[in-house]
Amino acid sequence: MSTSSSPLLPDERLAAGAARLASRYAGHFAPETVLSLLADSYARLAEQAGVHTHLVVLAERLTAERLDALAHTQGLTSGPTRVLFVCSQNAGRSQMAAALLAHRAGERVTVSSAGTHPADAVEPHIAQALTEAGVDLADAYPKPLTQEVVQAADIVITMGCGDACPVMPGRRYLDWPVADPDGAPIAVVRDVRDAIDAHITELLTQLAP
């Protein structure tokens, strides 16, 4: 009978990722903190996953994002404006907005997206519409909304999905009420993409150069 290499890890394959993350964040976070967040990230992703093939890899990526956000919140690191896009499933509008902003703003912003009830995969027509605009969505995946990422955000943007985010003092909250592209023809998805891009153009004029 095989056993997990750590009582905190639900899958023994996570041990290598835990070691990488502990080394990367040495001096900032204890290995126990890394292990706890990694196990939690895995559990959250497992709840929504239809296929678990890449779950270990995605859990490590989600944990790294959470640790980066936590380090920023605690003043251990500094960086550009942090923008978080939130939608119910994090499979359509919020993914599109995050990808477009990251593509257009580059290093001017740190962009994240998350869902209050994340789906198990990004909708294929979303990726198609972004590819047509020269934006790569190959590595994107729906992520659960976590406290660390919300706390680290300077701007939190909901996408007209009716989702309520935890309200943190000192953050700017916006809502971009754009149409839902779920199940829509590709022509409609392109219109949603362009509507989001118009919002991003306005946002970029408000951000410091």
PDB file of C-alpha atoms in Angstrom:
ATOM      1  CA  MET A   1       0.000   0.000   0.000  1.00  0.00           C
ATOM      2  CA  SER A   2       1.427   3.396  -0.983  1.00  0.00           C
ATOM      3  CA  THR A   3       1.317   6.303   1.410  1.00  0.00           C
ATOM      4  CA  SER A   4       1.617  10.024   0.929  1.00  0.00           C
ATOM      5  CA  SER A   5       5.083  11.449   1.457  1.00  0.00           C
ATOM      6  CA  SER A   6       3.547  14.063   3.757  1.00  0.00           C
ATOM      7  CA  PRO A   7       0.423  13.876   5.930  1.00  0.00           C
ATOM      8  CA  LEU A   8      -0.514  17.311   4.573  1.00  0.00           C
ATOM      9  CA  LEU A   9      -0.460  16.277   0.924  1.00  0.00           C
ATOM     10  CA  PRO A  10      -3.456  14.397  -0.537  1.00  0.00           C
ATOM     11  CA  ASP A  11      -1.370  13.148  -3.482  1.00  0.00           C
ATOM     12  CA  GLU A  12       2.235  11.983  -3.133  1.00  0.00           C
ATOM     13  CA  ARG A  13       3.043  13.508  -6.540  1.00  0.00           C
ATOM     14  CA  LEU A  14       2.667  16.935  -4.935  1.00  0.00           C
ATOM     15  CA  ALA A  15       5.853  16.431  -2.919  1.00  0.00           C
ATOM     16  CA  ALA A  16       8.137  17.579  -5.730  1.00  0.00           C
ATOM     17  CA  GLY A  17       6.093  20.723  -6.238  1.00  0.00           C
ATOM     18  CA  ALA A  18       6.094  21.390  -2.502  1.00  0.00           C
ATOM     19  CA  ALA A  19       9.892  21.198  -2.487  1.00  0.00           C
ATOM     20  CA  ARG A  20      10.159  23.601  -5.440  1.00  0.00           C
ATOM     21  CA  LEU A  21       7.797  26.099  -3.864  1.00  0.00           C
ATOM     22  CA  ALA A  22       9.467  25.866  -0.447  1.00  0.00           C
ATOM     23  CA  SER A  23      12.822  26.614  -2.085  1.00  0.00           C
ATOM     24  CA  ARG A  24      11.393  29.464  -4.164  1.00  0.00           C
ATOM     25  CA  TYR A  25       9.810  31.149  -1.138  1.00  0.00           C
ATOM     26  CA  ALA A  26      12.521  30.330   1.397  1.00  0.00           C
ATOM     27  CA  GLY A  27      12.990  33.278   3.731  1.00  0.00           C
ATOM     28  CA  HIS A  28       9.409  34.412   3.161  1.00  0.00           C
ATOM     29  CA  PHE A  29       7.269  31.431   4.147  1.00  0.00           C
ATOM     30  CA  ALA A  30       7.889  28.316   6.187  1.00  0.00           C
ATOM     31  CA  PRO A  31       7.681  24.969   4.373  1.00  0.00           C
ATOM     32  CA  GLU A  32       4.642  24.150   6.517  1.00  0.00           C
ATOM     33  CA  THR A  33       2.818  27.199   5.130  1.00  0.00           C
ATOM     34  CA  VAL A  34       3.650  26.124   1.599  1.00  0.00           C
ATOM     35  CA  LEU A  35       2.442  22.575   2.267  1.00  0.00           C
ATOM     36  CA  SER A  36      -0.813  23.797   3.770  1.00  0.00           C
ATOM     37  CA  LEU A  37      -1.587  26.091   0.831  1.00  0.00           C
ATOM     38  CA  LEU A  38      -0.638  23.427  -1.700  1.00  0.00           C
ATOM     39  CA  ALA A  39      -2.918  20.863  -0.106  1.00  0.00           C
ATOM     40  CA  ASP A  40      -5.733  23.397   0.026  1.00  0.00           C
ATOM     41  CA  SER A  41      -5.203  24.400  -3.619  1.00  0.00           C
ATOM     42  CA  TYR A  42      -5.315  20.755  -4.694  1.00  0.00           C
ATOM     43  CA  ALA A  43      -8.519  20.156  -2.739  1.00  0.00           C
ATOM     44  CA  ARG A  44     -10.222  23.217  -4.203  1.00  0.00           C
ATOM     45  CA  LEU A  45      -9.302  22.290  -7.760  1.00  0.00           C
ATOM     46  CA  ALA A  46     -10.310  18.668  -7.220  1.00  0.00           C
ATOM     47  CA  GLU A  47     -13.823  19.769  -6.268  1.00  0.00           C
ATOM     48  CA  GLN A  48     -14.383  21.263  -9.718  1.00  0.00           C
ATOM     49  CA  ALA A  49     -12.229  18.977 -11.875  1.00  0.00           C
ATOM     50  CA  GLY A  50     -13.876  16.693 -14.388  1.00  0.00           C
ATOM     51  CA  VAL A  51     -10.492  15.240 -15.351  1.00  0.00           C
ATOM     52  CA  HIS A  52      -7.634  14.979 -12.838  1.00  0.00           C
ATOM     53  CA  THR A  53      -4.814  14.444 -15.351  1.00  0.00           C
ATOM     54  CA  HIS A  54      -3.175  17.834 -14.783  1.00  0.00           C
ATOM     55  CA  LEU A  55      -4.430  18.477 -11.268  1.00  0.00           C
ATOM     56  CA  VAL A  56      -1.012  18.223  -9.605  1.00  0.00           C
ATOM     57  CA  VAL A  57       0.535  20.732 -12.010  1.00  0.00           C
ATOM     58  CA  LEU A  58      -2.383  23.143 -11.677  1.00  0.00           C
ATOM     59  CA  ALA A  59      -2.316  22.916  -7.885  1.00  0.00           C
ATOM     60  CA  GLU A  60       1.338  23.979  -7.877  1.00  0.00           C
ATOM     61  CA  ARG A  61       0.572  26.897 -10.197  1.00  0.00           C
ATOM     62  CA  LEU A  62      -2.379  28.029  -8.085  1.00  0.00           C
ATOM     63  CA  THR A  63      -0.298  27.790  -4.921  1.00  0.00           C
ATOM     64  CA  ALA A  64       2.460  29.899  -6.471  1.00  0.00           C
ATOM     65  CA  GLU A  65      -0.093  32.567  -7.361  1.00  0.00           C
ATOM     66  CA  ARG A  66      -1.478  32.533  -3.835  1.00  0.00           C
ATOM     67  CA  LEU A  67       2.005  32.757  -2.308  1.00  0.00           C
ATOM     68  CA  ASP A  68       2.916  35.655  -4.604  1.00  0.00           C
ATOM     69  CA  ALA A  69      -0.259  37.445  -3.537  1.00  0.00           C
ATOM     70  CA  LEU A  70       0.403  36.744   0.135  1.00  0.00           C
ATOM     71  CA  ALA A  71       3.974  38.027  -0.147  1.00  0.00           C
ATOM     72  CA  HIS A  72       2.690  41.211  -1.775  1.00  0.00           C
ATOM     73  CA  THR A  73       0.047  41.741   0.917  1.00  0.00           C
ATOM     74  CA  GLN A  74       2.607  41.301   3.676  1.00  0.00           C
ATOM     75  CA  GLY A  75       4.965  43.817   2.078  1.00  0.00           C
ATOM     76  CA  LEU A  76       7.602  41.197   1.286  1.00  0.00           C
ATOM     77  CA  THR A  77       7.545  42.096  -2.403  1.00  0.00           C
ATOM     78  CA  SER A  78       6.541  45.094  -4.484  1.00  0.00           C
ATOM     79  CA  GLY A  79       5.333  45.422  -8.028  1.00  0.00           C
ATOM     80  CA  PRO A  80       2.893  47.027 -10.431  1.00  0.00           C
ATOM     81  CA  THR A  81      -0.854  47.512 -10.001  1.00  0.00           C
ATOM     82  CA  ARG A  82      -2.640  44.220  -9.393  1.00  0.00           C
ATOM     83  CA  VAL A  83      -5.970  43.642 -11.162  1.00  0.00           C
ATOM     84  CA  LEU A  84      -8.295  40.736 -10.353  1.00  0.00           C
ATOM     85  CA  PHE A  85     -11.188  39.700 -12.617  1.00  0.00           C
ATOM     86  CA  VAL A  86     -13.990  37.692 -11.022  1.00  0.00           C
ATOM     87  CA  CYS A  87     -16.887  35.803 -12.593  1.00  0.00           C
ATOM     88  CA  SER A  88     -18.990  32.827 -11.557  1.00  0.00           C
ATOM     89  CA  GLN A  89     -17.232  30.046 -13.475  1.00  0.00           C
ATOM     90  CA  ASN A  90     -13.969  31.757 -14.499  1.00  0.00           C
ATOM     91  CA  ALA A  91     -14.389  30.040 -17.846  1.00  0.00           C
ATOM     92  CA  GLY A  92     -15.520  32.892 -20.087  1.00  0.00           C
ATOM     93  CA  ARG A  93     -15.664  36.633 -19.442  1.00  0.00           C
ATOM     94  CA  SER A  94     -13.144  36.851 -16.622  1.00  0.00           C
ATOM     95  CA  GLN A  95     -10.647  34.682 -18.503  1.00  0.00           C
ATOM     96  CA  MET A  96     -11.080  36.805 -21.604  1.00  0.00           C
ATOM     97  CA  ALA A  97     -10.639  40.056 -19.678  1.00  0.00           C
ATOM     98  CA  ALA A  98      -7.538  38.829 -17.854  1.00  0.00           C
ATOM     99  CA  ALA A  99      -5.903  37.602 -21.055  1.00  0.00           C
ATOM    100  CA  LEU A 100      -6.649  40.807 -22.957  1.00  0.00           C
ATOM    101  CA  LEU A 101      -5.380  43.058 -20.166  1.00  0.00           C
ATOM    102  CA  ALA A 102      -2.196  41.024 -19.697  1.00  0.00           C
ATOM    103  CA  HIS A 103      -1.595  41.105 -23.450  1.00  0.00           C
ATOM    104  CA  ARG A 104      -2.094  44.844 -23.769  1.00  0.00           C
ATOM    105  CA  ALA A 105      -0.569  46.077 -20.520  1.00  0.00           C
ATOM    106  CA  GLY A 106       2.456  43.786 -20.282  1.00  0.00           C
ATOM    107  CA  GLU A 107       4.510  44.494 -17.173  1.00  0.00           C
ATOM    108  CA  ARG A 108       2.399  47.518 -16.232  1.00  0.00           C
ATOM    109  CA  VAL A 109       0.013  45.274 -14.310  1.00  0.00           C
ATOM    110  CA  THR A 110      -0.163  41.924 -12.560  1.00  0.00           C
ATOM    111  CA  VAL A 111      -3.359  40.221 -13.706  1.00  0.00           C
ATOM    112  CA  SER A 112      -5.347  37.423 -12.068  1.00  0.00           C
ATOM    113  CA  SER A 113      -8.760  35.896 -12.577  1.00  0.00           C
ATOM    114  CA  ALA A 114     -10.913  33.599 -10.457  1.00  0.00           C
ATOM    115  CA  GLY A 115     -14.412  32.221 -10.083  1.00  0.00           C
ATOM    116  CA  THR A 116     -16.838  31.958  -7.201  1.00  0.00           C
ATOM    117  CA  HIS A 117     -18.007  28.609  -8.640  1.00  0.00           C
ATOM    118  CA  PRO A 118     -15.258  27.685 -11.113  1.00  0.00           C
ATOM    119  CA  ALA A 119     -15.906  25.347 -14.020  1.00  0.00           C
ATOM    120  CA  ASP A 120     -13.605  22.468 -14.915  1.00  0.00           C
ATOM    121  CA  ALA A 121     -12.253  24.050 -18.114  1.00  0.00           C
ATOM    122  CA  VAL A 122     -12.146  27.274 -20.111  1.00  0.00           C
ATOM    123  CA  GLU A 123     -14.812  27.393 -22.822  1.00  0.00           C
ATOM    124  CA  PRO A 124     -13.286  26.532 -26.251  1.00  0.00           C
ATOM    125  CA  HIS A 125     -14.957  29.410 -28.100  1.00  0.00           C
ATOM    126  CA  ILE A 126     -13.364  31.846 -25.659  1.00  0.00           C
ATOM    127  CA  ALA A 127      -9.925  30.576 -26.633  1.00  0.00           C
ATOM    128  CA  GLN A 128     -10.862  30.781 -30.319  1.00  0.00           C
ATOM    129  CA  ALA A 129     -11.967  34.419 -30.090  1.00  0.00           C
ATOM    130  CA  LEU A 130      -8.792  35.376 -28.234  1.00  0.00           C
ATOM    131  CA  THR A 131      -6.550  33.495 -30.662  1.00  0.00           C
ATOM    132  CA  GLU A 132      -8.116  35.494 -33.490  1.00  0.00           C
ATOM    133  CA  ALA A 133      -7.077  38.642 -31.620  1.00  0.00           C
ATOM    134  CA  GLY A 134      -3.510  37.403 -31.204  1.00  0.00           C
ATOM    135  CA  VAL A 135      -3.899  36.459 -27.538  1.00  0.00           C
ATOM    136  CA  ASP A 136      -2.752  33.045 -26.279  1.00  0.00           C
ATOM    137  CA  LEU A 137      -4.983  31.303 -23.732  1.00  0.00           C
ATOM    138  CA  ALA A 138      -3.255  27.928 -23.847  1.00  0.00           C
ATOM    139  CA  ASP A 139      -2.205  27.845 -20.182  1.00  0.00           C
ATOM    140  CA  ALA A 140      -5.406  29.276 -18.703  1.00  0.00           C
ATOM    141  CA  TYR A 141      -7.575  27.262 -16.333  1.00  0.00           C
ATOM    142  CA  PRO A 142     -10.534  28.125 -14.041  1.00  0.00           C
ATOM    143  CA  LYS A 143      -9.377  28.988 -10.531  1.00  0.00           C
ATOM    144  CA  PRO A 144     -11.262  29.325  -7.247  1.00  0.00           C
ATOM    145  CA  LEU A 145     -11.463  32.753  -5.642  1.00  0.00           C
ATOM    146  CA  THR A 146      -9.053  32.812  -2.686  1.00  0.00           C
ATOM    147  CA  GLN A 147      -8.603  35.318   0.091  1.00  0.00           C
ATOM    148  CA  GLU A 148      -4.923  35.883  -0.683  1.00  0.00           C
ATOM    149  CA  VAL A 149      -5.573  37.008  -4.255  1.00  0.00           C
ATOM    150  CA  VAL A 150      -8.437  39.316  -3.259  1.00  0.00           C
ATOM    151  CA  GLN A 151      -6.384  40.913  -0.495  1.00  0.00           C
ATOM    152  CA  ALA A 152      -3.454  41.538  -2.847  1.00  0.00           C
ATOM    153  CA  ALA A 153      -5.570  43.160  -5.585  1.00  0.00           C
ATOM    154  CA  ASP A 154      -5.613  46.917  -6.082  1.00  0.00           C
ATOM    155  CA  ILE A 155      -8.572  46.697  -8.466  1.00  0.00           C
ATOM    156  CA  VAL A 156     -11.253  43.995  -8.382  1.00  0.00           C
ATOM    157  CA  ILE A 157     -13.483  43.780 -11.457  1.00  0.00           C
ATOM    158  CA  THR A 158     -16.626  41.679 -11.663  1.00  0.00           C
ATOM    159  CA  MET A 159     -18.077  40.867 -15.062  1.00  0.00           C
ATOM    160  CA  GLY A 160     -21.799  41.424 -14.644  1.00  0.00           C
ATOM    161  CA  CYS A 161     -22.307  37.901 -13.330  1.00  0.00           C
ATOM    162  CA  GLY A 162     -23.998  38.940 -10.093  1.00  0.00           C
ATOM    163  CA  ASP A 163     -21.083  37.700  -8.004  1.00  0.00           C
ATOM    164  CA  ALA A 164     -20.225  39.272  -4.682  1.00  0.00           C
ATOM    165  CA  CYS A 165     -16.538  39.534  -3.779  1.00  0.00           C
ATOM    166  CA  PRO A 166     -15.146  39.944  -0.286  1.00  0.00           C
ATOM    167  CA  VAL A 167     -14.840  43.686   0.273  1.00  0.00           C
ATOM    168  CA  MET A 168     -11.391  44.775   1.441  1.00  0.00           C
ATOM    169  CA  PRO A 169     -10.593  48.341   2.520  1.00  0.00           C
ATOM    170  CA  GLY A 170      -8.494  50.360   0.101  1.00  0.00           C
ATOM    171  CA  ARG A 171      -9.416  48.348  -2.999  1.00  0.00           C
ATOM    172  CA  ARG A 172     -11.164  49.743  -6.030  1.00  0.00           C
ATOM    173  CA  TYR A 173     -14.184  47.742  -7.143  1.00  0.00           C
ATOM    174  CA  LEU A 174     -15.652  47.879 -10.662  1.00  0.00           C
ATOM    175  CA  ASP A 175     -18.354  45.953 -12.506  1.00  0.00           C
ATOM    176  CA  TRP A 176     -18.258  45.505 -16.274  1.00  0.00           C
ATOM    177  CA  PRO A 177     -21.740  44.300 -17.300  1.00  0.00           C
ATOM    178  CA  VAL A 178     -21.004  42.480 -20.548  1.00  0.00           C
ATOM    179  CA  ALA A 179     -23.088  39.749 -22.169  1.00  0.00           C
ATOM    180  CA  ASP A 180     -22.583  36.106 -21.221  1.00  0.00           C
ATOM    181  CA  PRO A 181     -20.771  34.268 -24.065  1.00  0.00           C
ATOM    182  CA  ASP A 182     -21.594  30.802 -22.732  1.00  0.00           C
ATOM    183  CA  GLY A 183     -23.032  28.750 -25.581  1.00  0.00           C
ATOM    184  CA  ALA A 184     -23.249  31.761 -27.893  1.00  0.00           C
ATOM    185  CA  PRO A 185     -22.243  31.705 -31.582  1.00  0.00           C
ATOM    186  CA  ILE A 186     -18.666  32.759 -32.280  1.00  0.00           C
ATOM    187  CA  ALA A 187     -19.869  36.077 -33.751  1.00  0.00           C
ATOM    188  CA  VAL A 188     -21.471  36.942 -30.405  1.00  0.00           C
ATOM    189  CA  VAL A 189     -18.347  35.865 -28.534  1.00  0.00           C
ATOM    190  CA  ARG A 190     -16.302  38.241 -30.704  1.00  0.00           C
ATOM    191  CA  ASP A 191     -18.692  41.050 -29.787  1.00  0.00           C
ATOM    192  CA  VAL A 192     -18.230  40.233 -26.082  1.00  0.00           C
ATOM    193  CA  ARG A 193     -14.460  40.213 -26.579  1.00  0.00           C
ATOM    194  CA  ASP A 194     -14.574  43.634 -28.221  1.00  0.00           C
ATOM    195  CA  ALA A 195     -16.828  45.035 -25.476  1.00  0.00           C
ATOM    196  CA  ILE A 196     -14.381  43.836 -22.826  1.00  0.00           C
ATOM    197  CA  ASP A 197     -11.480  45.273 -24.797  1.00  0.00           C
ATOM    198  CA  ALA A 198     -13.205  48.673 -24.831  1.00  0.00           C
ATOM    199  CA  HIS A 199     -13.414  48.554 -21.026  1.00  0.00           C
ATOM    200  CA  ILE A 200      -9.732  47.640 -20.899  1.00  0.00           C
ATOM    201  CA  THR A 201      -8.827  50.602 -23.087  1.00  0.00           C
ATOM    202  CA  GLU A 202     -10.569  52.879 -20.584  1.00  0.00           C
ATOM    203  CA  LEU A 203      -8.906  51.171 -17.625  1.00  0.00           C
ATOM    204  CA  LEU A 204      -5.438  51.540 -19.154  1.00  0.00           C
ATOM    205  CA  THR A 205      -5.914  55.303 -19.514  1.00  0.00           C
ATOM    206  CA  GLN A 206      -6.518  55.440 -15.742  1.00  0.00           C
ATOM    207  CA  LEU A 207      -3.465  53.418 -14.728  1.00  0.00           C
ATOM    208  CA  ALA A 208      -0.159  55.108 -14.110  1.00  0.00           C
ATOM    209  CA  PRO A 209       2.295  54.624 -17.002  1.00  0.00           C
TER     210      PRO A 209
END
